[in-house]
Coordinates of C-alpha atoms in Angstrom, one line a residue:
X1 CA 132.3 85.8 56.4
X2 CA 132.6 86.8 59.8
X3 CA 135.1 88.5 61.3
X4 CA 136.7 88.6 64.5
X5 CA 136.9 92.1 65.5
X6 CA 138.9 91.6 68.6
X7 CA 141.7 94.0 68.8
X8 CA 144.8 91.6 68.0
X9 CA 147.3 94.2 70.5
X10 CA 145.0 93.9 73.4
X11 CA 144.3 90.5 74.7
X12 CA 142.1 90.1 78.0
X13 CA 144.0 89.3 81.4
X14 CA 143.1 88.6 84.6
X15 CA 139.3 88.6 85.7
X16 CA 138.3 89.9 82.2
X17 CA 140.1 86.9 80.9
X18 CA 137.9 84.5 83.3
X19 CA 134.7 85.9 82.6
X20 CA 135.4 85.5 79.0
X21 CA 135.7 81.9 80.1
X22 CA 132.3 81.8 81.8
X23 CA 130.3 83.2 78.7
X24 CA 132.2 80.7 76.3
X25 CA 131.2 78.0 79.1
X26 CA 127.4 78.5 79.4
X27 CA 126.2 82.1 80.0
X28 CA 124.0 81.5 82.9
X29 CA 127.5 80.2 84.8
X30 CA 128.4 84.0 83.6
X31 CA 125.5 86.1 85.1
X32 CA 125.7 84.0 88.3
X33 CA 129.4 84.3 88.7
X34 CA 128.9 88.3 87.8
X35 CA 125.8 89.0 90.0
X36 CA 128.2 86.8 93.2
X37 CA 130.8 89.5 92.2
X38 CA 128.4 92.8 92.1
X39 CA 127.2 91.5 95.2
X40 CA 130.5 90.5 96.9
X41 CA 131.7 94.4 96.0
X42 CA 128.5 95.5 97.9
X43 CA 129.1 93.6 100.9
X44 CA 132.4 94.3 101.4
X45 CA 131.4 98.0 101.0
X46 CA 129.4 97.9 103.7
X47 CA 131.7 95.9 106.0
X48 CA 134.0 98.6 105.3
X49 CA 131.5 101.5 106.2
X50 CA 131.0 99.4 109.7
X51 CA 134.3 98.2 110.5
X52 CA 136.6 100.4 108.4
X53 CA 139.7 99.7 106.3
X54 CA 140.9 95.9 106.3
X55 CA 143.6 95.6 108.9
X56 CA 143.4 99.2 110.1
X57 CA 142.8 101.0 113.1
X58 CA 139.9 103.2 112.6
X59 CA 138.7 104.7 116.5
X60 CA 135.5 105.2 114.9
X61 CA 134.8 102.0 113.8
X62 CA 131.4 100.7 115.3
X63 CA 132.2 96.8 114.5
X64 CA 134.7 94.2 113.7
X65 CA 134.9 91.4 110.9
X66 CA 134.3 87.6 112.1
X67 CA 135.0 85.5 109.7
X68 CA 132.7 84.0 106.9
X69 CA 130.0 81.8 106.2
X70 CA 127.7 80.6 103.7
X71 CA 123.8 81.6 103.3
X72 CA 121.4 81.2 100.1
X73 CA 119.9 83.8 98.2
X74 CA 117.5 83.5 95.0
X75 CA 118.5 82.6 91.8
X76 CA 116.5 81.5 88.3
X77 CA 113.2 80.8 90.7
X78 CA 115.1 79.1 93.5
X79 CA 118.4 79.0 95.7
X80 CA 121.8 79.3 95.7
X81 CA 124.8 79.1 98.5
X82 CA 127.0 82.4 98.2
X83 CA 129.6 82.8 100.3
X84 CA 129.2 85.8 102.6
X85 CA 131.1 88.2 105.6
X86 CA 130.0 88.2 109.1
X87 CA 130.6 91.2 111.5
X88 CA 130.0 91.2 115.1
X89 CA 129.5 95.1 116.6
X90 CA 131.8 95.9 119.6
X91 CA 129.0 94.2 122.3
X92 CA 129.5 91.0 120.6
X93 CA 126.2 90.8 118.9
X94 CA 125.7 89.8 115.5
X95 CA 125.6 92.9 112.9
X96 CA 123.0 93.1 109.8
X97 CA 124.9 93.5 106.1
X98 CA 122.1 96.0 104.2
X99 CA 123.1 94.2 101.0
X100 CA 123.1 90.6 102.0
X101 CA 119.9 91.5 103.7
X102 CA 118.4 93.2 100.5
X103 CA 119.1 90.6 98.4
X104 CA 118.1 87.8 101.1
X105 CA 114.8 89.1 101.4
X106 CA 113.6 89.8 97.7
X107 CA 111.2 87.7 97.2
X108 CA 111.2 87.4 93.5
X109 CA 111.3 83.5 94.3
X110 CA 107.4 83.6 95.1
X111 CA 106.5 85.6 92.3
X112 CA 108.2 83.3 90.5
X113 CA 106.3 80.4 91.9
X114 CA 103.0 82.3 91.5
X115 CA 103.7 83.6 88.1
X116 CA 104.6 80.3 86.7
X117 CA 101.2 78.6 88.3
X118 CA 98.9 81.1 87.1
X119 CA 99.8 80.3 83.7
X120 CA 99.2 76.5 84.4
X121 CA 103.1 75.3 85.4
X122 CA 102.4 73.2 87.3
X123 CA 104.2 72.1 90.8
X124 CA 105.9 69.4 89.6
X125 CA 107.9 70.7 86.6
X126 CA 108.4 74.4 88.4
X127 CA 112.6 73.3 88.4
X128 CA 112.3 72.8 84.9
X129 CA 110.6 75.9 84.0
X130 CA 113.5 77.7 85.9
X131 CA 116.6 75.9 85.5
X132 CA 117.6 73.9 82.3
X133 CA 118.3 70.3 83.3
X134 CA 121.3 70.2 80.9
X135 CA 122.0 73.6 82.0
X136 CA 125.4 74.5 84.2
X137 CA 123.7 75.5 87.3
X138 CA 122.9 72.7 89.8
X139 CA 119.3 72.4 91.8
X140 CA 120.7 70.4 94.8
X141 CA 118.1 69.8 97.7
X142 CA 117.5 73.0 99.0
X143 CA 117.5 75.0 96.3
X144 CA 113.9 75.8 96.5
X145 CA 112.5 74.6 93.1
X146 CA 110.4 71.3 94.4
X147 CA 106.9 71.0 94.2
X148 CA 106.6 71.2 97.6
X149 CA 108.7 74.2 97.9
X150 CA 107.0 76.4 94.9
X151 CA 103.5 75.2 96.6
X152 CA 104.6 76.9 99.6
X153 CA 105.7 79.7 98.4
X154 CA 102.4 80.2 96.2
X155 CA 100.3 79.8 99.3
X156 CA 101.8 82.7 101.2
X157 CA 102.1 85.2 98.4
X158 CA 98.4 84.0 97.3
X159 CA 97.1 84.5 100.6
X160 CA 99.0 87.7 101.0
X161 CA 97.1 89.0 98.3
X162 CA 93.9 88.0 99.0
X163 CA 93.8 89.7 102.4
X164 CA 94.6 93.1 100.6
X165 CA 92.1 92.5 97.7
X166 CA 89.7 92.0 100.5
X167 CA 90.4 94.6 102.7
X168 CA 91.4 97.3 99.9
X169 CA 89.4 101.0 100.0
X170 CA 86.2 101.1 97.6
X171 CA 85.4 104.2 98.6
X172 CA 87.7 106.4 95.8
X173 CA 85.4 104.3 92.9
X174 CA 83.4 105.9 91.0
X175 CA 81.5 102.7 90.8
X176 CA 78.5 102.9 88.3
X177 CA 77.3 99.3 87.6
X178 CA 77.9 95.7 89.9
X179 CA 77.8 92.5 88.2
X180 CA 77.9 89.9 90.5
X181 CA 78.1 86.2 89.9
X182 CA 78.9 82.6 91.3
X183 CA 81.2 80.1 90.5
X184 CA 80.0 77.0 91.9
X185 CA 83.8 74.5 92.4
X186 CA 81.9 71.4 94.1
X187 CA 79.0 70.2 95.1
X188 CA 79.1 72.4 98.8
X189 CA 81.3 74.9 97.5
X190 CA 80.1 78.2 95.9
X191 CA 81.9 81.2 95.2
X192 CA 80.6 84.5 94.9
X193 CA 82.2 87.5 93.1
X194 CA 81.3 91.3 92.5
X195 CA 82.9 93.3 89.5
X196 CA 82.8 96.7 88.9
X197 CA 82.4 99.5 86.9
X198 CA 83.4 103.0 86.7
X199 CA 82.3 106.2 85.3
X200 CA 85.1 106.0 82.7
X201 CA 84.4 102.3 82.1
X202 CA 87.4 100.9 83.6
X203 CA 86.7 97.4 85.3
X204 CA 87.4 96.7 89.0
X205 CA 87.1 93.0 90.6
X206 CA 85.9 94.0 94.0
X207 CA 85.5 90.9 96.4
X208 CA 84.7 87.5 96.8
X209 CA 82.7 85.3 99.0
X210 CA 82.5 81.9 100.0
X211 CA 79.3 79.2 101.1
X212 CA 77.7 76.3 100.4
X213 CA 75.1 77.2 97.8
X214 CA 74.2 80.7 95.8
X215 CA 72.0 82.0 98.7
X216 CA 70.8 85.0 100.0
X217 CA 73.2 84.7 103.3
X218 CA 76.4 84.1 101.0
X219 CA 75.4 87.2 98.7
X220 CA 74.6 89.2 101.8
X221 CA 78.0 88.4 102.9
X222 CA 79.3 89.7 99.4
X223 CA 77.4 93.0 99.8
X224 CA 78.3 93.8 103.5
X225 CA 81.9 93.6 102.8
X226 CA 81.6 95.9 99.9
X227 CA 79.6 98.5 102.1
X228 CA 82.0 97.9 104.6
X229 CA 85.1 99.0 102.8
X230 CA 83.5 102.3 101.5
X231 CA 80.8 101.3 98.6
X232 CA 78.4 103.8 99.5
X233 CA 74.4 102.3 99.7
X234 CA 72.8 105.5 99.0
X235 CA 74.7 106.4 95.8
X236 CA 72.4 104.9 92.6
X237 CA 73.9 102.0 90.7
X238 CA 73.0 99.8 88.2
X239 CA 73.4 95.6 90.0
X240 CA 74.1 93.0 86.9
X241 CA 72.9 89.6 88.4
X242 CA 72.9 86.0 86.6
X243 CA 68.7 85.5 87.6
X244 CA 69.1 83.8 91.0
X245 CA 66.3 85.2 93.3
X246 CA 68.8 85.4 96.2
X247 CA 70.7 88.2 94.9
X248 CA 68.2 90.4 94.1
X249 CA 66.8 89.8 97.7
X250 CA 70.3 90.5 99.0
X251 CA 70.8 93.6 97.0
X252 CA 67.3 95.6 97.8
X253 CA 67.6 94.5 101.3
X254 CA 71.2 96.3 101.4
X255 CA 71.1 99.0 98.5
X256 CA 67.0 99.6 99.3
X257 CA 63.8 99.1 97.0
X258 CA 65.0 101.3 94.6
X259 CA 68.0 99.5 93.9
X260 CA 68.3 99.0 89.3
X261 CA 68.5 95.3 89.1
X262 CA 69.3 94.0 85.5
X263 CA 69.2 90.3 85.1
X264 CA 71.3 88.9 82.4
X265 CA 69.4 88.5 79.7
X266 CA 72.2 85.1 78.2
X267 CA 71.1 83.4 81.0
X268 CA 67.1 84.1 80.5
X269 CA 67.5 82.8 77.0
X270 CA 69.2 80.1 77.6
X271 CA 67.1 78.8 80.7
X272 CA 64.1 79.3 78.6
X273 CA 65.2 77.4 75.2
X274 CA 66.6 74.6 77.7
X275 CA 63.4 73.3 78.7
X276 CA 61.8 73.5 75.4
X277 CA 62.0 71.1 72.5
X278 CA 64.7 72.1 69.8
X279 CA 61.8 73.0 67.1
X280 CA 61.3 75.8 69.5
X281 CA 64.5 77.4 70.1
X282 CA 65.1 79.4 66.9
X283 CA 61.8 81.1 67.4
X284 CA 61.9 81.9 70.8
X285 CA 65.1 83.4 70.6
X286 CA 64.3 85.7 68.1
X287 CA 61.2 86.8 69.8
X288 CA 63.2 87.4 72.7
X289 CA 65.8 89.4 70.9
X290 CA 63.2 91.0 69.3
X291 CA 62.0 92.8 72.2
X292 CA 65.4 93.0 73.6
X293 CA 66.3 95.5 70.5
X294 CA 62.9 97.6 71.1
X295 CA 63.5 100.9 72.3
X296 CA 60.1 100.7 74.5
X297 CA 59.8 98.6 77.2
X298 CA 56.0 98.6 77.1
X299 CA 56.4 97.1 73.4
X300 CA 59.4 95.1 74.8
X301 CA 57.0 93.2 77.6
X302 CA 53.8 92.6 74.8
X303 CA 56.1 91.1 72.5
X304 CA 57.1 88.6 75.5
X305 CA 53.6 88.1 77.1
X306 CA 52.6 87.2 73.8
X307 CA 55.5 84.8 73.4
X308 CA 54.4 83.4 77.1
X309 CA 51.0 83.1 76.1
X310 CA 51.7 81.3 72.9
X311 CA 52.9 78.7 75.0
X312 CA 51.2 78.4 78.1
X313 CA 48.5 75.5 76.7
X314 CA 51.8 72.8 75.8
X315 CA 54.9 74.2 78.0
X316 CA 52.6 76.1 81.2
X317 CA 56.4 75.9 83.2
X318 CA 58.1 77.2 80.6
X319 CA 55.7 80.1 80.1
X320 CA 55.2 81.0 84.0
X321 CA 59.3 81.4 84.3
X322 CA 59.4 83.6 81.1
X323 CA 56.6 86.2 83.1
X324 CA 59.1 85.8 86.2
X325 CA 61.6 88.4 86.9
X326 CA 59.8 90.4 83.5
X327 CA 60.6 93.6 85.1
X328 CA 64.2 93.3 85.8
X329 CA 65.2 91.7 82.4
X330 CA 64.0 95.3 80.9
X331 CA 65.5 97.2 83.7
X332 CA 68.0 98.7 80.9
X333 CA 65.5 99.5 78.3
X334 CA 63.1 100.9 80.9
X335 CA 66.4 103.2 81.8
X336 CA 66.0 104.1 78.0
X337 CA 69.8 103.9 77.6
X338 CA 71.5 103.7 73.8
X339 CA 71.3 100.4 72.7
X340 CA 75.4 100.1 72.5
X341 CA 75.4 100.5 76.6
X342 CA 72.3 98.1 76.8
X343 CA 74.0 95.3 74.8
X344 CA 77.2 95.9 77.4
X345 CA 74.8 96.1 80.4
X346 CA 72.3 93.8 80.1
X347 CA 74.0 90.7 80.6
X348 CA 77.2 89.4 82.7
X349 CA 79.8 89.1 80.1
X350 CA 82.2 91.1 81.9
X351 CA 81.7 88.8 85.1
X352 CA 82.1 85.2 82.8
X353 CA 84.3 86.8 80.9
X354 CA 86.4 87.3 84.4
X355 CA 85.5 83.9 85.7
X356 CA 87.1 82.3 82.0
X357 CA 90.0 83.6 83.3
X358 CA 89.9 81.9 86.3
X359 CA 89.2 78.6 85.1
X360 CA 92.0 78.6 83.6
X361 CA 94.2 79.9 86.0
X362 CA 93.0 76.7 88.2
X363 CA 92.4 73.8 85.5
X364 CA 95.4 72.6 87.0
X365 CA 93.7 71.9 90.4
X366 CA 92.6 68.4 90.8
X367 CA 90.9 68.9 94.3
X368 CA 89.3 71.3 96.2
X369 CA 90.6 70.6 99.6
X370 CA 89.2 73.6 101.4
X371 CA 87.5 77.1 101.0
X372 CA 90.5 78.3 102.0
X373 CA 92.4 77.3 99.1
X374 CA 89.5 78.1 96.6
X375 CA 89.7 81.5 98.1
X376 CA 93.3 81.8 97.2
X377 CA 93.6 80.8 93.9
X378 CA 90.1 82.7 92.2
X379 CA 91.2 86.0 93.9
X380 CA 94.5 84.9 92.1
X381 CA 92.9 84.7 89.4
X382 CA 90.7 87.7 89.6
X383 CA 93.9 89.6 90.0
X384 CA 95.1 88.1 86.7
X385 CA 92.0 88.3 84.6
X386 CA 92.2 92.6 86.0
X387 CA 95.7 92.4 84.0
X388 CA 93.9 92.0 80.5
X389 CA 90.5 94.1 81.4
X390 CA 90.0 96.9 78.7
X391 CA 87.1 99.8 78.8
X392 CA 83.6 99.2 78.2
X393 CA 83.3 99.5 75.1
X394 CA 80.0 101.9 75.5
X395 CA 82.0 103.8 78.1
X396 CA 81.2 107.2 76.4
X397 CA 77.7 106.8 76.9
X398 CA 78.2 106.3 80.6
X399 CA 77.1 109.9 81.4
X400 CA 73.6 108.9 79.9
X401 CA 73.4 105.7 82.5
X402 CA 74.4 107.9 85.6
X403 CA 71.7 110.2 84.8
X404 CA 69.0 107.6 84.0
X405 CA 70.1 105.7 87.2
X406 CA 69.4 109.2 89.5
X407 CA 66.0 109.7 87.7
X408 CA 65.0 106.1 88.6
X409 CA 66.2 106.2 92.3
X410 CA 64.3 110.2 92.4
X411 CA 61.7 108.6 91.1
X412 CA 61.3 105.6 93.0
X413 CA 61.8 107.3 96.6
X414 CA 59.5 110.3 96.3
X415 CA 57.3 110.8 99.2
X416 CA 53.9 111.6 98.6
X417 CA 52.8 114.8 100.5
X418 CA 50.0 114.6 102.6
X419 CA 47.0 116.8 101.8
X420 CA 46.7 119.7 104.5
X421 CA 43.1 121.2 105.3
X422 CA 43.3 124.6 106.6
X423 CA 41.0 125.2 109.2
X424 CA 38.6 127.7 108.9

């Protein structure tokens, strides 16, 4: 049985008494009519610090009180009307409260909004998400929780954050690998992301890109604003691209010839076993993950000319694009790295997994109605999908990549001295 453990001698008076009343009423009435009363201590407070004790005469006083009025501040993801002070300083001019003004400006009503969309709420139930519709706090018009108000209020905080992911510093990364892959959102709309990783194996989204179509002008775009904000072109790196010729154009013509391209070897596969009939597939992938496994590349690209050979007389396409881009699907085993970091490195998991992240974040969009707006809600969702990024799992072997990666780029810029005669 529960007992009430109320003192019997000491019943509650006065305000204690009331707020009592509120909790037994609905609790939310409670916190709203306590957080009115913290703040309503704190402005007074500082109309006292500016116009001094309440019907005194202080000479140092620097203002006066004028009355009252009403103004909104935030409240369960939208508005409410709170009664407030107004004070006027001695040239008549209106003076700022520092705790109205605090509270005023939080902005927790955005990150509300954008908080509640990137986890698919959408527009039109963002009041119900944040106030109960039997609950005992109203949503009149102009409390801020409409559709059209929790839109607006995702659009500036969305396009406040993509202009600092954009324009943030690169140059303090360690950056040892670049994946970089497209998103393609409509038939003229293509977006282009890099992702990075460090020497301890910590994952960095790093920019994004707009354009028509996965070209060489949309991923040159990509890779001049990484240069731009301090990712150094001369330091060796290992570029993780989906197969599109246009990227690795992009990247040599930027990072030079001696740039390690990887292509991902998911997307080989499966753009190989696509165009063959079904009785093929199982064989095909194994040979293919055959030489994947090999711990020689020269071994690795037999075992695939073979497999391209085998089928030149009935599928001649299919073996031509196997032979293409043969030197940058081994790019990892030619690096002779462990075979934990080449499964991690030798295809763009880390990038899809990024971009399944942001397909969820906007599988609430019906329409694309700009680039703009693309923009603004994958870099939101970029920023969310950094939230639940964990370590490469290989990242202790990382050591072994940044020393493969400066033999290869030693090896691929040496000069060859010219032979000198001596004169006799």
């Amino acid at each position: 049985m529960t007992r009430d453990i109320t003192p019997a001698g000491s019943p509650a008076t006065g305000a204690v008494d009331e707020a009592f009343a509120e909790v037994r009423a609905s609790f939310d009435r409670f916190c709203l009519a306590a957080g009115i009363e913290a703040l309503g201590t704190m402005m007074e407070a500082d109309v006292t610090a500016a116009c001094g004790p309440r019907h005194g005469r202080d000479a140092a006083r620097r203002a006066h009180r004028w009355g009252r009025t009403r103004g909104r501040i935030g409240f369960h993801g939208g508005r409410i009307e709170v009664e407030r002070p107004r004070v006027r300083g001695l040239d008549g001019r209106e003076v700022t409260i520092p705790s109205w003004e605090t509270a005023a400006e939080e902005n927790w009503l955005g990150r509300w909004a954008m908080n509640l969309m990137l986890i698919n709420v959408s527009t039109r139930r963002f009041g119900r998400a944040v106030r109960l519709p039997e609950g005992d706090v109203p949503a009149p018009p102009g409390s801020g929780v409409s559709k059209s108000a929790a839109s607006r209020r995702f659009v500036a905080l969305s396009a406040a954050r993509l202009a600092d992911f954009m324009a943030a510093d690169l140059s303090a990364l360690d950056l040892l690998v670049v994946q970089i892959d497209g998103l393609h959102l409509g038939d003229d709309l293509v977006l282009v992301a890099a992702i990075g990783v460090d020497g301890e194996g910590n994952k960095h989204p790093l920019a994004l890109v707009e354009g028509a179509t996965e070209n060489a002008a949309t991923v040159q775009a990509l890779l001049d604003n990484l240069v731009s904000r301090g990712l150094a072109p001369t330091v060796p790196r290992l570029f993780i691209v989906d197969g599109a010729k246009a990227l690795s154009k992009a990247i040599r013509r930027t990072f030079g010839s001696a740039a390690a391209i990887q292509r991902c070897q998911i997307h080989k596969a499966r753009n190989i076993t696509e165009r063959l009939p079904k009785e093929h597939h199982a064989a095909t992938r194994r040979v293919l993950r055959q030489a994947w496994e090999l711990d020689d590349a020269d071994k690795a690209e037999k075992l695939i000319r073979n497999l391209a050979r085998r089928l030149d007389q009935q599928w001649p396409g299919v073996a031509a694009s196997i032979l293409e881009g043969l030197d940058e699907i081994l790019t990892v085993v030619r690096l002779k790295l462990p075979k934990e970091l080449r499964r991690s490195l030798a295809c763009t998991n880390i990038a899809e997994n990024m971009m399944g992240t942001i397909r969820r974040v906007t599988r609430n969009v019906k329409r694309w109605r700009d680039a703009g707006m693309a923009l603004r809600w994958v870099a939101a969702g970029m920023i969310e999908a950094n939230k639940g990024f964990r370590r490469l799992k290989a990242h202790k072997q990382l050591s072994v990549l940044r020393a493969a990666l400066q033999a290869h780029h030693d090896r691929m810029t040496v000069k060859p001295v010219a032979h000198v005669t001596r004169a006799a």
